[in-house]
Amino acid sequence: MSGVHRGGGGAGGVAPAHWEQYLLHVRNLSAEGNVAKLKEVMSEAQERLARCLDQPGAGGGAEGEVGPTADGEWAKLAAMMDIQEHSLAMVGLLSVCLRKSTNDNREQLLNSTAMFLSECNGEQIRLFPHIFAQLCHDYASHMIKRGKPIQGILPLTKAVSKIQLRDKMLTSVHSDICMLCLSAKIFAPARDLLNVDFTDISEDASAECKYILLYFYYGGMLLATVKNFARALHFFEICVTIPAVAVSHIMLEAYKKFILVALIDQGGKAKEIMTLPKYTSYVVSKYLQPLCSPYTELITSYYSNDLSSLQTTINKYADTYESDSNSGLVDQVLSSQTKTNIKRLTKTFLTLSLNELAVRVGLANSEEAEKLVVKMIQEGSIHAKISQKDGMVRFDNNPEHFNSSEVLETLEAKITRCMALDNQLQSLTEVIETNSDYVKRSGALAYSAGATSKEDPAQSMSFSNGSGAVSGSGPAAASSSSSGPAMGNGSVPYS
Amino acid sequence: MPLVPSVEPMQIDAEDGNENMGEFRTPQAQDPLAGGGGGGGAPQPPLAMVENPTLDLETYVQGYSGLARLSRLMFVAQHCPCLRLEALKLALQYVMSTYNTQMYAQIHRKLVEAHNALSGPGSDSGPNANLPDLAAGSSALEKIPPLDQVWMDQKAKKAALKLEKLDTDLKNYKSNSIKESIRRGHDDLGDHFLDCGDLSHALKCYSRARDYCTSGRHVIQMCLNVIKVSIYLRNWSHVISYVNKAMSTPEFSEGTMKGVDSASIATRLHCAYGLAELANAKYKSAAKHFLNANLDYCDIPDMMSAQNVGTYGGLCALATFDRSELQRQVISSSSFKLFLELDPQLREIIFNFYESKYGKCLKLLEECKPNLMLDIYLAFHVSTLYTMIRNRGLVQYFSPFLCADLKLMASCFNTTLLDLEDELMTLILDGQIQARIDSHNKALYAQDVDQRNATFEKAIEMGQMYERRAQLLVFRSALLKNNVIVKTNSRSSNNEQGDPVVN
């Protein structure tokens, strides 16, 4: 009993009985786990609803009862369905309603969406997360358009847990949350989220990697605003090193910010920080880097340690930076160069007159130098004492002697974390090493081909596109070079 | 000698199209006086003109033969206005004894230009006067022998004849299939090409001889030939690989060859290797190789003179060896001492350095500089080597002190306080001196690096980096597992959509 095409109901919407059928259908299919059929049924239902909502009202007037409105329809449908039981069915219909809603009736719809997001049944959703994710995206963009991003954050946070199988799974909804936080200019809700290190990616995110890029891009921006530059750098680096064969604007912007944040955070170290890891896709070096010449020039003038040359470069490209909305970061780069220069002086001088400090670093006069040094001492980036009597600064060594119990605690915590990470990596390596494809290609074990096929370990975690079928199919399995890009060169994830 | 005017509009190598002469053009990327075009893409920086060399050209070039002499003379001519004429004349004289007609034409042209530029127009007969006389390059400035076309044609014909003869000989040998004679035939052909100045063909011939080598000796012979040509071509990687090849030939490495031969071959190989390392700026390794040379068997006029070996080796050693190595391997070495005798100035310098008389040492170095700048292989490295020597001096000066007075130090090294501070800053940042400058009292205090603290700091930093990288890797494996790739397809959602900047 596939969709019964009753002629689209008249001005009053679709017949309720029809929907009952649909609900039943969906419930059965989701119990079976028949995802393909589900998709079919749901899209059909969506179409029908969409058509119904598209009908102009009978009277076409403003007052009174007009054609089916989105929220009106929805209210009717919602009455029929139970959130927990029919979550999956509702998702599709809700998203259609939302899309077809007009400005005035959207408010109600958004509220119901919020409620739905918070309370829907995760198990059902997980069968078919794409539609749900799409709903979230639409919801988020509407909230922004309405100018009330804050309200959207909470429901979305709850929504995330509906899709996630595990705690550390990245979904596309994460990017929406970050987007809302940025737009609302608040950081707190995202803080916990941004501290999570993801180890897995959900289906909806892997289908549309735009959201992964966006998550890291927005996340990086959020972190940069609270001056957590180290982690922001981490995020931008991830964003830029996502495998790619095509150019993405998101990556381009992320790369520009990567450069700026790297200069701010790690300008004191050698220039090699700027180099991206080996596994960055060639797209970056071939297409992106040439497009970022104002930024690469910034790098060279930064490392010339000359304040005035940096200033000239900045002035030269001020417009570019402005149009990229990066001026704030660029200013911070400028001040970070001065600080780096001062730090370098602490390594070579024991005492230095303020005047000479100003000259060497490129500041205007000794008062400015004094102010800056005081600020840096307070921040803790250098250790020094100023003697105002003779205008001298005396640089001291780091008084931290690493012999307190706090240090011990921090060290222990760090070591534990590192060991946990190491274990994780070990287990991942093991999984690959026991994969029969890998074993065949690396020829690591010297036993005959005949015996191989029977002895392949059962827990072959195939990295291919679900085309599984690895163990037990003998040498023919080697021809399954559909074992995707991941297996193409042995242990590539760890190169 | 008339005074050289300070500005000479001299065009060098503007129109020379013979690529075999490439090696004489390439070292100079630009003549700073004339805005001349660059040479064949050489990566070396432009060299300034040398004004006051104290070089006696005639004795200088006695130590070289063949193309080595010619190239050196050309280099001197290019870089030293005051010795230009003399160098070119000597070169002209010498080139007549070879088959190298193109070289001859080039030298002659340069000589004419130099002469005209020097003595103004009209003071001499035109270059192509109809006097077919082969006047020897006398020291009288006013007469330049005109371009001897007759000689050129003669030589060219002779060369062609010889080439033909050698070719036919080679063909005969090949038809007889006697390996030894084929090999010798190739060698002769290579020699002839070398004499004519055709280096690429020479290289080809010598390399072809490889297939016909039947004994270790032959292999070594072939290697030596290739090395020689590669040096002229400045193909240093070739030189290095062939030296290694020769050294690993069983006969040579086991020393079963006759005493004299093996020693001289060893010297030659070491010198070639040292030269290649010098050109690649690996000074320490170059020094080590030069120190292995043996004066008694140092008979390599087609590469460099014995004095050169001493100079190169001594200078590189001074720049890179530490005190004990300098003492052991240079000053008290019996074999290298003989080389140093040939260059007493350098010996003085080394001794002064060792005795910590830095002021004197540096002054002597400055005096030597013009002559060294005229050396074809050393010229590009002189300033680097000097800086290295100076830095080493500074480090050595300060090493016994806990606290040193900057004023004294500055006077010792002939600089001002401010310059010294800058220099010391670079050295400290590089890590060569462990000290801090007390600018208030103008003193330098030795700094004890607290190893324990440093270790802790490094460990924490390393831990952070590890965490970050490991997380990147784990996430990346998740990406790969899920086949996440940024790509374009018909779905617009994967396409690069506009700027996601929300603020």
Coordinates of C-alpha atoms in Angstrom, one line a residue, chain A residues 170 179 183 197-201 206-210 213-214 216-218 234 237-238 241 243-249 253 279 344 346-352 356 360 390 392 397-398 400-402 411 417-418 421-422 425 428 461 463 465 485 493, chain B residues 418 421-422 425 428-429 435-442 445 447 450 452-453 456-457 460-461 463-464 466-488 491 493-503:
Chain A
L170 CA 30.3 15.2 15.4
M179 CA 26.6 29.7 14.2
S183 CA 25.4 35.4 15.9
D197 CA 37.5 16.1 20.9
F198 CA 35.5 14.3 18.4
T199 CA 36.4 10.8 17.4
D200 CA 33.6 10.0 15.1
I201 CA 31.3 11.5 12.6
S206 CA 29.7 12.9 6.4
A207 CA 27.1 13.2 3.7
E208 CA 27.5 16.9 3.6
C209 CA 30.9 17.9 4.7
K210 CA 30.1 21.5 4.4
L213 CA 34.0 22.6 7.7
L214 CA 31.5 25.1 9.1
F216 CA 35.4 24.1 12.8
Y217 CA 35.4 27.5 11.2
Y218 CA 32.8 28.9 13.5
H234 CA 43.8 23.7 16.4
E237 CA 44.2 23.6 11.3
I238 CA 41.6 20.8 11.2
T241 CA 43.4 19.8 6.5
P243 CA 40.5 15.9 2.6
A244 CA 39.5 17.9 -0.4
V245 CA 39.5 17.7 -4.1
A246 CA 37.7 20.9 -4.7
V247 CA 38.2 24.4 -3.4
S248 CA 35.9 25.6 -0.7
H249 CA 35.4 29.2 0.4
E253 CA 38.6 31.8 5.1
Y279 CA 48.5 15.2 4.6
R344 CA 63.4 37.9 22.6
T346 CA 64.6 38.9 27.7
K347 CA 66.6 36.0 26.4
T348 CA 69.7 38.1 25.5
F349 CA 69.8 40.9 28.0
L350 CA 70.1 41.0 31.7
T351 CA 69.4 44.7 32.1
L352 CA 68.4 47.1 29.5
E356 CA 67.1 51.3 24.3
R360 CA 65.2 48.1 19.6
D390 CA 67.6 54.8 36.4
M392 CA 66.3 50.3 33.6
N397 CA 64.5 34.0 34.9
N398 CA 61.3 32.1 35.1
E400 CA 58.8 28.6 38.3
H401 CA 60.9 25.8 39.7
F402 CA 58.6 23.0 39.0
L411 CA 51.9 16.9 35.1
R417 CA 45.6 12.2 29.1
C418 CA 48.5 11.4 26.8
L421 CA 45.3 9.1 23.6
D422 CA 48.1 6.7 23.0
L425 CA 45.8 5.3 18.7
L428 CA 42.9 2.1 15.9
M461 CA 36.6 -3.6 10.1
F463 CA 37.0 1.0 5.8
N465 CA 31.9 2.1 1.6
P485 CA 40.9 6.0 -0.5
P493 CA 46.0 7.9 8.4
Chain B
L418 CA 76.7 48.9 19.9
E421 CA 76.0 44.2 21.3
D422 CA 74.2 43.4 18.2
M425 CA 72.7 39.2 20.5
I428 CA 73.1 34.3 22.0
L429 CA 69.9 33.8 20.1
A435 CA 75.2 34.5 28.4
R436 CA 73.2 37.7 29.0
I437 CA 74.2 41.2 28.3
D438 CA 74.1 43.7 31.1
S439 CA 73.5 46.8 29.1
H440 CA 73.6 49.0 32.2
N441 CA 77.1 48.1 33.2
K442 CA 78.2 47.1 29.8
Y445 CA 77.5 37.6 32.2
Q447 CA 74.5 32.2 32.1
D450 CA 69.1 25.3 34.6
R452 CA 66.1 20.8 35.3
N453 CA 63.8 23.7 34.5
F456 CA 60.4 20.4 32.5
E457 CA 59.5 23.2 30.2
I460 CA 55.3 20.1 29.0
E461 CA 55.6 21.7 25.6
G463 CA 53.2 16.9 25.8
Q464 CA 51.0 19.6 24.5
Y466 CA 51.7 15.4 21.3
E467 CA 48.2 15.8 22.5
R468 CA 47.3 18.1 19.7
R469 CA 48.8 16.0 17.1
A470 CA 47.3 12.8 18.4
Q471 CA 43.8 14.4 18.5
L472 CA 44.3 15.5 14.9
L473 CA 45.2 12.0 13.9
V474 CA 42.2 10.4 15.6
F475 CA 39.8 12.9 14.1
R476 CA 41.4 12.5 10.8
S477 CA 41.0 8.7 10.9
A478 CA 37.3 9.3 11.6
L479 CA 37.1 11.6 8.6
L480 CA 38.7 9.0 6.4
K481 CA 36.6 6.2 7.7
N482 CA 33.5 8.1 6.8
N483 CA 34.9 9.2 3.4
V484 CA 34.5 12.8 4.1
I485 CA 35.8 14.8 1.1
V486 CA 35.2 18.3 0.0
K487 CA 34.1 17.8 -3.5
T488 CA 31.8 19.3 -6.1
R491 CA 24.1 18.6 -5.2
S493 CA 25.0 21.6 -0.8
N494 CA 28.5 20.2 -1.3
N495 CA 29.4 23.1 -3.5
E496 CA 31.4 25.9 -2.1
Q497 CA 28.6 28.2 -1.0
G498 CA 29.3 31.7 -0.1
D499 CA 31.0 33.2 2.9
P500 CA 29.7 31.7 6.0
V501 CA 30.7 34.7 7.9
V502 CA 27.8 35.5 10.2
N503 CA 29.0 38.5 12.2

